[in-house]
Tab-separated table of C-alpha atoms in Angstrom:
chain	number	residue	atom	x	y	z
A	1	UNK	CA	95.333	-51.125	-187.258
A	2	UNK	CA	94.128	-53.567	-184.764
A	3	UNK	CA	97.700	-54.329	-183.471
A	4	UNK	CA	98.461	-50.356	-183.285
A	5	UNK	CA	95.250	-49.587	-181.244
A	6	UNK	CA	95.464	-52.520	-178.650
A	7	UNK	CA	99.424	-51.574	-178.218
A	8	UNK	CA	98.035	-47.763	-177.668
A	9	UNK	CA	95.882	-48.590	-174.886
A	10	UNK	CA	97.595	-51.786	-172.964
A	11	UNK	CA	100.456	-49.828	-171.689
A	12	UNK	CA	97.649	-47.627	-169.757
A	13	UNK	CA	96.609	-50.509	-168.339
A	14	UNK	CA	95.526	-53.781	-167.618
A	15	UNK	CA	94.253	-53.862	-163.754
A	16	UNK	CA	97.274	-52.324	-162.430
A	17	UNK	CA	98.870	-48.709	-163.381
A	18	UNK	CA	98.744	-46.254	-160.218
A	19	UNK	CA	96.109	-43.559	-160.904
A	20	UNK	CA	98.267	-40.822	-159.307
A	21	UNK	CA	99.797	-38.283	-161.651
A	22	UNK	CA	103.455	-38.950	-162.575
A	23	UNK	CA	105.953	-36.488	-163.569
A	24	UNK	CA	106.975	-37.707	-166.950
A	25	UNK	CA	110.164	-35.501	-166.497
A	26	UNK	CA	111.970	-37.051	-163.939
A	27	UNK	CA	113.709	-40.049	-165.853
A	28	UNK	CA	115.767	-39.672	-168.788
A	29	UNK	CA	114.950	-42.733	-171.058
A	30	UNK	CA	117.389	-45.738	-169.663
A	31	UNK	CA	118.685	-48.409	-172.049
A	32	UNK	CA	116.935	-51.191	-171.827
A	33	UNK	CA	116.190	-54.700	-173.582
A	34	UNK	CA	112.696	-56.517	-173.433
A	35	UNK	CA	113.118	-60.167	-173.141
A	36	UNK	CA	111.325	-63.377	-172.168
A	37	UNK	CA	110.733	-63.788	-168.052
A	38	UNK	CA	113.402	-65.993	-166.648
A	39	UNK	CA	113.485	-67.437	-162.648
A	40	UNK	CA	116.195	-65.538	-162.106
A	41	UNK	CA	113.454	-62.628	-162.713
A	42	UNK	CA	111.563	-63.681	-159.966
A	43	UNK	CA	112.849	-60.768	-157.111
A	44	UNK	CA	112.783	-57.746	-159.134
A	45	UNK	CA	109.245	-59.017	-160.644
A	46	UNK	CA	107.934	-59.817	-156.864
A	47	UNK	CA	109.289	-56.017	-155.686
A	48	UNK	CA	107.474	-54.248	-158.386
A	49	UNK	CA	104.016	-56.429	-158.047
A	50	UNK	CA	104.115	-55.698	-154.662
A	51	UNK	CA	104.356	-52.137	-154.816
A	52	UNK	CA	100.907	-52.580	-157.021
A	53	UNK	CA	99.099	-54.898	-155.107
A	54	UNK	CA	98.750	-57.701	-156.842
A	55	UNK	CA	97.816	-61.330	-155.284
A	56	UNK	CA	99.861	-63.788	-157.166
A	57	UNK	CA	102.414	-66.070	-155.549
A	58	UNK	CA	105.945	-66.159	-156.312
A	59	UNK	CA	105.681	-69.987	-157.018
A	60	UNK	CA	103.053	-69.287	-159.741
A	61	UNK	CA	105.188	-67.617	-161.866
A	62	UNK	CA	108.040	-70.664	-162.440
A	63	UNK	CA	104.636	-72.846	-163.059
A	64	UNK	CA	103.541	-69.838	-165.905
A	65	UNK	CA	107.078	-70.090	-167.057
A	66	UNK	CA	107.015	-73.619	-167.805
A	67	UNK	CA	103.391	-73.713	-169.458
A	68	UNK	CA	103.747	-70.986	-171.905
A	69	UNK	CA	108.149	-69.543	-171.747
A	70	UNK	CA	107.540	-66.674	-173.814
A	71	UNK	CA	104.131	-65.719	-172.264
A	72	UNK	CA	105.664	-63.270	-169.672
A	73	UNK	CA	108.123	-60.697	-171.137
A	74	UNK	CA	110.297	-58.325	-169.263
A	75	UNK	CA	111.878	-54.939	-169.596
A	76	UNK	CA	115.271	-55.046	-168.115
A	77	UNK	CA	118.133	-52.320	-167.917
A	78	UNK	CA	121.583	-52.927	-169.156
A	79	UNK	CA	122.483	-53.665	-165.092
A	80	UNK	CA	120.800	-56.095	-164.949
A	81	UNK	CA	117.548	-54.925	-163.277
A	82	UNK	CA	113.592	-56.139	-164.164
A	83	UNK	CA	111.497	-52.927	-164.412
A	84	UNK	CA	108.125	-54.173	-165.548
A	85	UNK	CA	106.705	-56.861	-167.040
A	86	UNK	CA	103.541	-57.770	-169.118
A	87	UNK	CA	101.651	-61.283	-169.988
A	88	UNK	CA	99.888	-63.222	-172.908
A	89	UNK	CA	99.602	-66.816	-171.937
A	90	UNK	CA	98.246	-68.559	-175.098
A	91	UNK	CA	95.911	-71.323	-173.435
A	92	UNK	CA	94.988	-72.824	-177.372
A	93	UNK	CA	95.447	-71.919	-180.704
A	94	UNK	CA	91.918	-69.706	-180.573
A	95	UNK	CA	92.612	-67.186	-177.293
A	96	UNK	CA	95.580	-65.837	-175.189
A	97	UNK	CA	95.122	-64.156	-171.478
A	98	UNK	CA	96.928	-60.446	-171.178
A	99	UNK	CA	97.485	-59.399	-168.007
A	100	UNK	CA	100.296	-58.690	-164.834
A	101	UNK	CA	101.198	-55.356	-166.661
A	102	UNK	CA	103.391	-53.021	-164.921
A	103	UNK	CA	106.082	-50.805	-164.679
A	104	UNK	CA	108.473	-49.003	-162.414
A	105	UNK	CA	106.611	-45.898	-161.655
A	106	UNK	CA	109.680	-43.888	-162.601
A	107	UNK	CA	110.067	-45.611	-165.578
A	108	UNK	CA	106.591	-45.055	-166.994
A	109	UNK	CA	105.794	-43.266	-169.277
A	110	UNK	CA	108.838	-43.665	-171.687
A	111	UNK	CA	108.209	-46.156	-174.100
A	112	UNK	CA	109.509	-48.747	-171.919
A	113	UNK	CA	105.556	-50.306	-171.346
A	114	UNK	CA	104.531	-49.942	-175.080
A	115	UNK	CA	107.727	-52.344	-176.015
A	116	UNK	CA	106.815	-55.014	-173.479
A	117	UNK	CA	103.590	-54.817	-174.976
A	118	UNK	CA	104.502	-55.463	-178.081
A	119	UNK	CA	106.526	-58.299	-177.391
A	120	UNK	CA	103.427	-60.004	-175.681
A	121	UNK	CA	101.102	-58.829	-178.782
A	122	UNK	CA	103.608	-60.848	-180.962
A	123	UNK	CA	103.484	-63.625	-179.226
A	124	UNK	CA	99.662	-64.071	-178.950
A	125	UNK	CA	99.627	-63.721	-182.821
A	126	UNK	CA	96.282	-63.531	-184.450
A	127	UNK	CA	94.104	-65.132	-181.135
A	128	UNK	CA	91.071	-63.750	-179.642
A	129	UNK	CA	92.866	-61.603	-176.484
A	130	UNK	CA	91.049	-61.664	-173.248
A	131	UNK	CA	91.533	-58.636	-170.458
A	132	UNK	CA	90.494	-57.334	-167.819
A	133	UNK	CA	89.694	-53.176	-167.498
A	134	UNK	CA	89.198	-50.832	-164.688
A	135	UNK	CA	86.158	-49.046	-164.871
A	136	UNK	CA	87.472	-45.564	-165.994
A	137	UNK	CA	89.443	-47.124	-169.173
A	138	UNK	CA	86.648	-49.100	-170.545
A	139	UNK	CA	85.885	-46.563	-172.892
A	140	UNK	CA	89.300	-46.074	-174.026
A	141	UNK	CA	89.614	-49.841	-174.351
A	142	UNK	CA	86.469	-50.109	-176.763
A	143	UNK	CA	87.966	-47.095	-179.164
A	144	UNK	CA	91.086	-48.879	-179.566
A	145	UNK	CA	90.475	-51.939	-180.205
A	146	UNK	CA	88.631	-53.756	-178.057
A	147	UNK	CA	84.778	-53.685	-179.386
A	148	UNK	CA	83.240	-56.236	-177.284
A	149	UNK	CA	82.715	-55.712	-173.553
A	150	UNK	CA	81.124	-58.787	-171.693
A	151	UNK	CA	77.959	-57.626	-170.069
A	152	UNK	CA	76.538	-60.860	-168.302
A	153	UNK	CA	79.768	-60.641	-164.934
A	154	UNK	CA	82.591	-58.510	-163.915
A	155	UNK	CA	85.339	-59.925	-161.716
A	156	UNK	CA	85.139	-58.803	-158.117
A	157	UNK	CA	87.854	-58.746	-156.215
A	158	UNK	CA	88.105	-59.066	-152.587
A	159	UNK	CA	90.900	-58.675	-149.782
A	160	UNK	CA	90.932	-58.754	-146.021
A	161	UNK	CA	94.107	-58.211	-143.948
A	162	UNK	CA	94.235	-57.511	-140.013
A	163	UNK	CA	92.524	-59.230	-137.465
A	164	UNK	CA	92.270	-63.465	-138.419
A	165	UNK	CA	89.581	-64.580	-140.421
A	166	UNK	CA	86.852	-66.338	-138.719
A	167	UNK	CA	85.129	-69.250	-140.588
A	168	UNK	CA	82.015	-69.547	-138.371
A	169	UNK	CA	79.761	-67.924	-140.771
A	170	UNK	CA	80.361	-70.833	-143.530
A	171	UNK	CA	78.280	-74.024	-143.551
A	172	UNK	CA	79.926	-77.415	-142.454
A	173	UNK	CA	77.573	-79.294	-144.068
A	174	UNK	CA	77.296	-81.326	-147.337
A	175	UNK	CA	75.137	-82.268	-149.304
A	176	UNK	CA	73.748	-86.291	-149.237
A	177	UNK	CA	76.629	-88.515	-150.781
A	178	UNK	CA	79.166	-85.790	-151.322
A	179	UNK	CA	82.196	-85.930	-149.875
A	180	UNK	CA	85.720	-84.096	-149.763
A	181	UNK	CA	88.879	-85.161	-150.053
A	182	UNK	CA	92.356	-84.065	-149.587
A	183	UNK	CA	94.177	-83.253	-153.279
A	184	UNK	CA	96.047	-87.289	-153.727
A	185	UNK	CA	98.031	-87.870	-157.261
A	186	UNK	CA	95.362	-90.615	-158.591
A	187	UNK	CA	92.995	-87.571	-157.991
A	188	UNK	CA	94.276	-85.360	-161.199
A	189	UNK	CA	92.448	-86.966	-164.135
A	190	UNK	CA	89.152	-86.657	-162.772
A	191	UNK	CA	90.340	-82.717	-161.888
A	192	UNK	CA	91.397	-82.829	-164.936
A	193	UNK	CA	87.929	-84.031	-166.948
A	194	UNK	CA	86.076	-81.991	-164.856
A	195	UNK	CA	88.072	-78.765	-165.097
A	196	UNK	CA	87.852	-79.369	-169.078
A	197	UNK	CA	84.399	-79.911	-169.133
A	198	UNK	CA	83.599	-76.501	-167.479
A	199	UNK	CA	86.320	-74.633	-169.590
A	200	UNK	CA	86.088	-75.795	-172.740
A	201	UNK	CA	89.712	-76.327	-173.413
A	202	UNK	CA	92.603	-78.517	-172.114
A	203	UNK	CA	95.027	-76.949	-169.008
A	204	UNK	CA	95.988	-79.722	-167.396
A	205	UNK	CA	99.639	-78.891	-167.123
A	206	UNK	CA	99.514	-75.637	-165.169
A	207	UNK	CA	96.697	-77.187	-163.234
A	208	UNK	CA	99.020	-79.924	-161.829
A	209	UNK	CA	101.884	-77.280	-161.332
A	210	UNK	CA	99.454	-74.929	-159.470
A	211	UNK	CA	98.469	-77.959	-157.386
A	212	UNK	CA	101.936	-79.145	-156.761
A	213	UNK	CA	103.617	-75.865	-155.500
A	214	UNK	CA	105.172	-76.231	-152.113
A	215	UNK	CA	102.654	-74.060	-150.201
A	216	UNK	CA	99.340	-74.956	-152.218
A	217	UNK	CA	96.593	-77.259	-150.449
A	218	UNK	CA	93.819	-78.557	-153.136
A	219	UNK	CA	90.612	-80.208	-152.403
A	220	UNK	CA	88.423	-82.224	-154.275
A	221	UNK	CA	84.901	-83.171	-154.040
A	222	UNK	CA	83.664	-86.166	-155.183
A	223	UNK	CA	79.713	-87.578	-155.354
A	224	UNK	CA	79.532	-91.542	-156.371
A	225	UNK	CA	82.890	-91.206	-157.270
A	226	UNK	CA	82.530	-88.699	-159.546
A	227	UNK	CA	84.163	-85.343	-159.491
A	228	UNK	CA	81.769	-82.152	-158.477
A	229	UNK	CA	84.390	-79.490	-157.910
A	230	UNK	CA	87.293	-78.930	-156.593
A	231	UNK	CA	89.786	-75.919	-154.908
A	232	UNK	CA	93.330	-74.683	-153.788
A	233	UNK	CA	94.544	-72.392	-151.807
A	234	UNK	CA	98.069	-71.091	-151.304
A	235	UNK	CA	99.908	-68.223	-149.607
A	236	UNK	CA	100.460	-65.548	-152.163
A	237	UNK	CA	103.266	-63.042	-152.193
A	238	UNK	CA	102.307	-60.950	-149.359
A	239	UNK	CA	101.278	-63.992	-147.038
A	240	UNK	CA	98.292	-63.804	-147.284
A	241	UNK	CA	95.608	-67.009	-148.647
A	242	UNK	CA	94.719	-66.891	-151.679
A	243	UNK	CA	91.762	-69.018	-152.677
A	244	UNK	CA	91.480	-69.825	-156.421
A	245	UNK	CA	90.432	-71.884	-158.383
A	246	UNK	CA	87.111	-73.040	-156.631
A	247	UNK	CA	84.883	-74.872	-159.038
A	248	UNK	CA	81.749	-76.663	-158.000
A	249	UNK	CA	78.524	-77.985	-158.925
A	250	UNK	CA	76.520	-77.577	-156.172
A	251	UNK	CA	77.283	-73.923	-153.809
A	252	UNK	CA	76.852	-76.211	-150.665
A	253	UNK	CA	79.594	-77.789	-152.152
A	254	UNK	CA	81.517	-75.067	-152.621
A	255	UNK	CA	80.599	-72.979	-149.482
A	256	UNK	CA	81.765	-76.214	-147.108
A	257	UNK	CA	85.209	-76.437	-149.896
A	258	UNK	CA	85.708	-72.691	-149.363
A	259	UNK	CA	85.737	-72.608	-145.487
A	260	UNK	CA	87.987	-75.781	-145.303
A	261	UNK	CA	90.348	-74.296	-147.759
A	262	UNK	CA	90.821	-71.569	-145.410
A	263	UNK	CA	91.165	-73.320	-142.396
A	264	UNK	CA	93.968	-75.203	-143.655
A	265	UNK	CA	96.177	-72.304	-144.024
A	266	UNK	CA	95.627	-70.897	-140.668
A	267	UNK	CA	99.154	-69.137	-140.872
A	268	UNK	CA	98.228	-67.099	-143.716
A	269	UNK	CA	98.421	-63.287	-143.059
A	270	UNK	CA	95.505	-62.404	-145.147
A	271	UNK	CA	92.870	-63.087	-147.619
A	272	UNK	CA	91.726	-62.448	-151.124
A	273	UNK	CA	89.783	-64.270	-153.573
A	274	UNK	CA	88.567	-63.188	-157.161
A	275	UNK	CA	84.670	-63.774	-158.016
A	276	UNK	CA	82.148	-63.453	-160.664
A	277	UNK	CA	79.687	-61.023	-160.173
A	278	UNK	CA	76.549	-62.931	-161.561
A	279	UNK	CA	77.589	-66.027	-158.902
A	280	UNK	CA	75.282	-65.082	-155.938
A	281	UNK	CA	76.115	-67.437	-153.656
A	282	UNK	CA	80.059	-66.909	-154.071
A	283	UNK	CA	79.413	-63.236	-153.226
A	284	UNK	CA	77.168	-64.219	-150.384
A	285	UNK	CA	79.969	-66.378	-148.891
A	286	UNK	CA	81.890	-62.810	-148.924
A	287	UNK	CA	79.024	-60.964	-147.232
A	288	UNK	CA	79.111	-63.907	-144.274
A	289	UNK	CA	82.712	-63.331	-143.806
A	290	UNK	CA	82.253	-59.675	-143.923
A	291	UNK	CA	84.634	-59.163	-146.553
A	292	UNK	CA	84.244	-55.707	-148.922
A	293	UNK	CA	84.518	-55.366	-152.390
A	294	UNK	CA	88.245	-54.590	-153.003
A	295	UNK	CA	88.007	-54.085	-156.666
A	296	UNK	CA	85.757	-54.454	-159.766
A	297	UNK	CA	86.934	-55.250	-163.230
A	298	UNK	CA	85.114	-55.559	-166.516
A	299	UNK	CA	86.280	-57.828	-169.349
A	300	UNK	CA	87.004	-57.455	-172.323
A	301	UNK	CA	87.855	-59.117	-175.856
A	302	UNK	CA	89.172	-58.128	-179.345
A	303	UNK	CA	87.104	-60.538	-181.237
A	304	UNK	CA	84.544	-62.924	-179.435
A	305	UNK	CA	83.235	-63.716	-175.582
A	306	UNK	CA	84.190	-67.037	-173.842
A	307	UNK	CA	81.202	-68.741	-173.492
A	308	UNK	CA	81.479	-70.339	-169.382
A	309	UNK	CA	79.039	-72.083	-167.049
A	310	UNK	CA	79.919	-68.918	-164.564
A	311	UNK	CA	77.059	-70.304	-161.566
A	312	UNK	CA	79.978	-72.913	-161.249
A	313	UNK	CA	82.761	-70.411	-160.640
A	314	UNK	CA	83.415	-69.537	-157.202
A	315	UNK	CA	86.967	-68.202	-157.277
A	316	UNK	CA	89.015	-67.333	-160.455
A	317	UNK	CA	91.786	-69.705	-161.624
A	318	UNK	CA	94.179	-66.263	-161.558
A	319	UNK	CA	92.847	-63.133	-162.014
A	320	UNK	CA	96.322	-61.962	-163.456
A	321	UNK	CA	97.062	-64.923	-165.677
A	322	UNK	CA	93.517	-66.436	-166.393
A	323	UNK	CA	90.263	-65.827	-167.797
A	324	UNK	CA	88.690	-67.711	-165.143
């Protein structure tokens, strides 16, 4: 019953299906296969995420490929062509992320969604499924299946395009005996113990892959040699920066991390960035920028909350790929 109801309801979606109404006549239903995401994927994925906004890089999705293959599934037409895709990365043998849902908006609404869906279902097996949920489907999400609605945060999204982003608001300084440092490879196992400690579970290999993508700049900061946060930013696929993950201790920390991130991508067309809502001071750093709300999304889970330190989450992992 569980599977039925969660299949029901993902296809609707998960942070991404266009509002608008579609006419569900226009399309006879095409012939078409789902199948794990492959590279070759990559330009038909790209051209239907961008025509729904989201803020993932292309980059990101070889690195998702290579930590979990059969965590992205596509729907593709006997030409040849991708026309929508759907997630559930299994980060342990306890939860898997959904997310990245979407279809062509021709294509909707003909069974072609509910199949990817149940690819992805299959593959997260019998873990607790995390998700995000726009605000008008939350309902909808708790009658089929998914009873337990976290009430402590919602993920805020935010997004600024136009006119360069001025820094000046941010704080340059640090706090006594912290300093940062650019990302070096004898840097990752303290990342790596720190980034564990907060989570609660191991993710060291699509840490290191985020951090190594060609266009990605990480930072770390360090306080008597000991790791108290650390950040990346990289151009996503519409050029703009996108900041995430920032992790720290200490928001001083984090407020200095957060300005240098984005002054070392000074090419970037953009910017966006994915809060918590119960981290004040990661919001405030939004207010000083003068950057609006661009979205709000509540989360959701089909058996049990994840349990995270959230005053030390500045900026999501990936709000598409990630619980945090």
């Amino acid at each position: 019953m569980a599977q039925r109801a969660f299949s029901s309801i993902f296809v609707r979606s998960i942070r991404c299906l266009s509002t608008k109404p579609v006419n569900v006549h226009r399309c006879v239903q095409p012939q078409f296969k789902v199948r794990p995401f492959l590279e070759d994927d990559i330009p038909d994925v790209i051209k239907i995420a961008r025509q729904n906004t989201f803020q993932y890089s292309e980059e990101i999705l070889k690195s998702w490929l290579k930590y979990d293959p059969e965590g992205i599934n596509v729907a593709v037409l006997d030409s040849g062509e991708v026309i929508g895709l759907c997630s559930s990365i299994n980060y342990s043998n306890d939860f898997s992320f959904g997310g990245a849902f979407c279809v062509l908006e021709k294509y909707r609404y003909l069974e072609i969604g509910h199949k990817i869906f149940q690819r992805c279902f299959v593959h997260a097996g019998g873990r607790n499924i995390v998700l995000n949920s726009t605000t008008e489907l939350v309902n909808s999400y708790k009658r089929r299946g998914f009873p337990i609605l976290e009430d402590s945060f919602s993920s805020l999204e935010y997004e600024h395009f136009g006119k360069p982003l001025s820094t000046k608001p941010l704080s340059e300084k640090l706090p006594d005996g912290v300093e940062i440092k650019k990302l070096e490879d004898a840097y990752f196992d303290d990342i790596f113990a720190y980034d564990r400690s907060l989570m609660g579970y191991d993710r060291k290999d699509i840490i290191k892959a985020s951090c190594k993508e060609a266009n990605a700049k990480t930072f770390v900061a360090f306080k008597n040699s000991i790791c108290v946060g650390y950040g990346c930013v990289k151009l996503n696929m519409f050029e703009a920066s996108r900041v995430g993950p920032l992790y720290a201790n200490d928001s001083a920390v984090a407020e200095v991390m957060l300005r240098r991130l984005i002054e070392n991508m000074p090419e970037a067309k953009g910017f966006v960035m994915t809060s918590v809502s119960n981290n004040m001071a990661a919001n405030g750093f939004m207010r000083k920028l003068g950057i609006p709300v661009h979205n709000s999304l509540f989360r959701m889970y089909t058996k049990e909350k994840m349990i995270v330190n959230t005053s030390k989450i500045f900026a999501q992992f990936d709000i598409d790929f990630s619980p945090f």
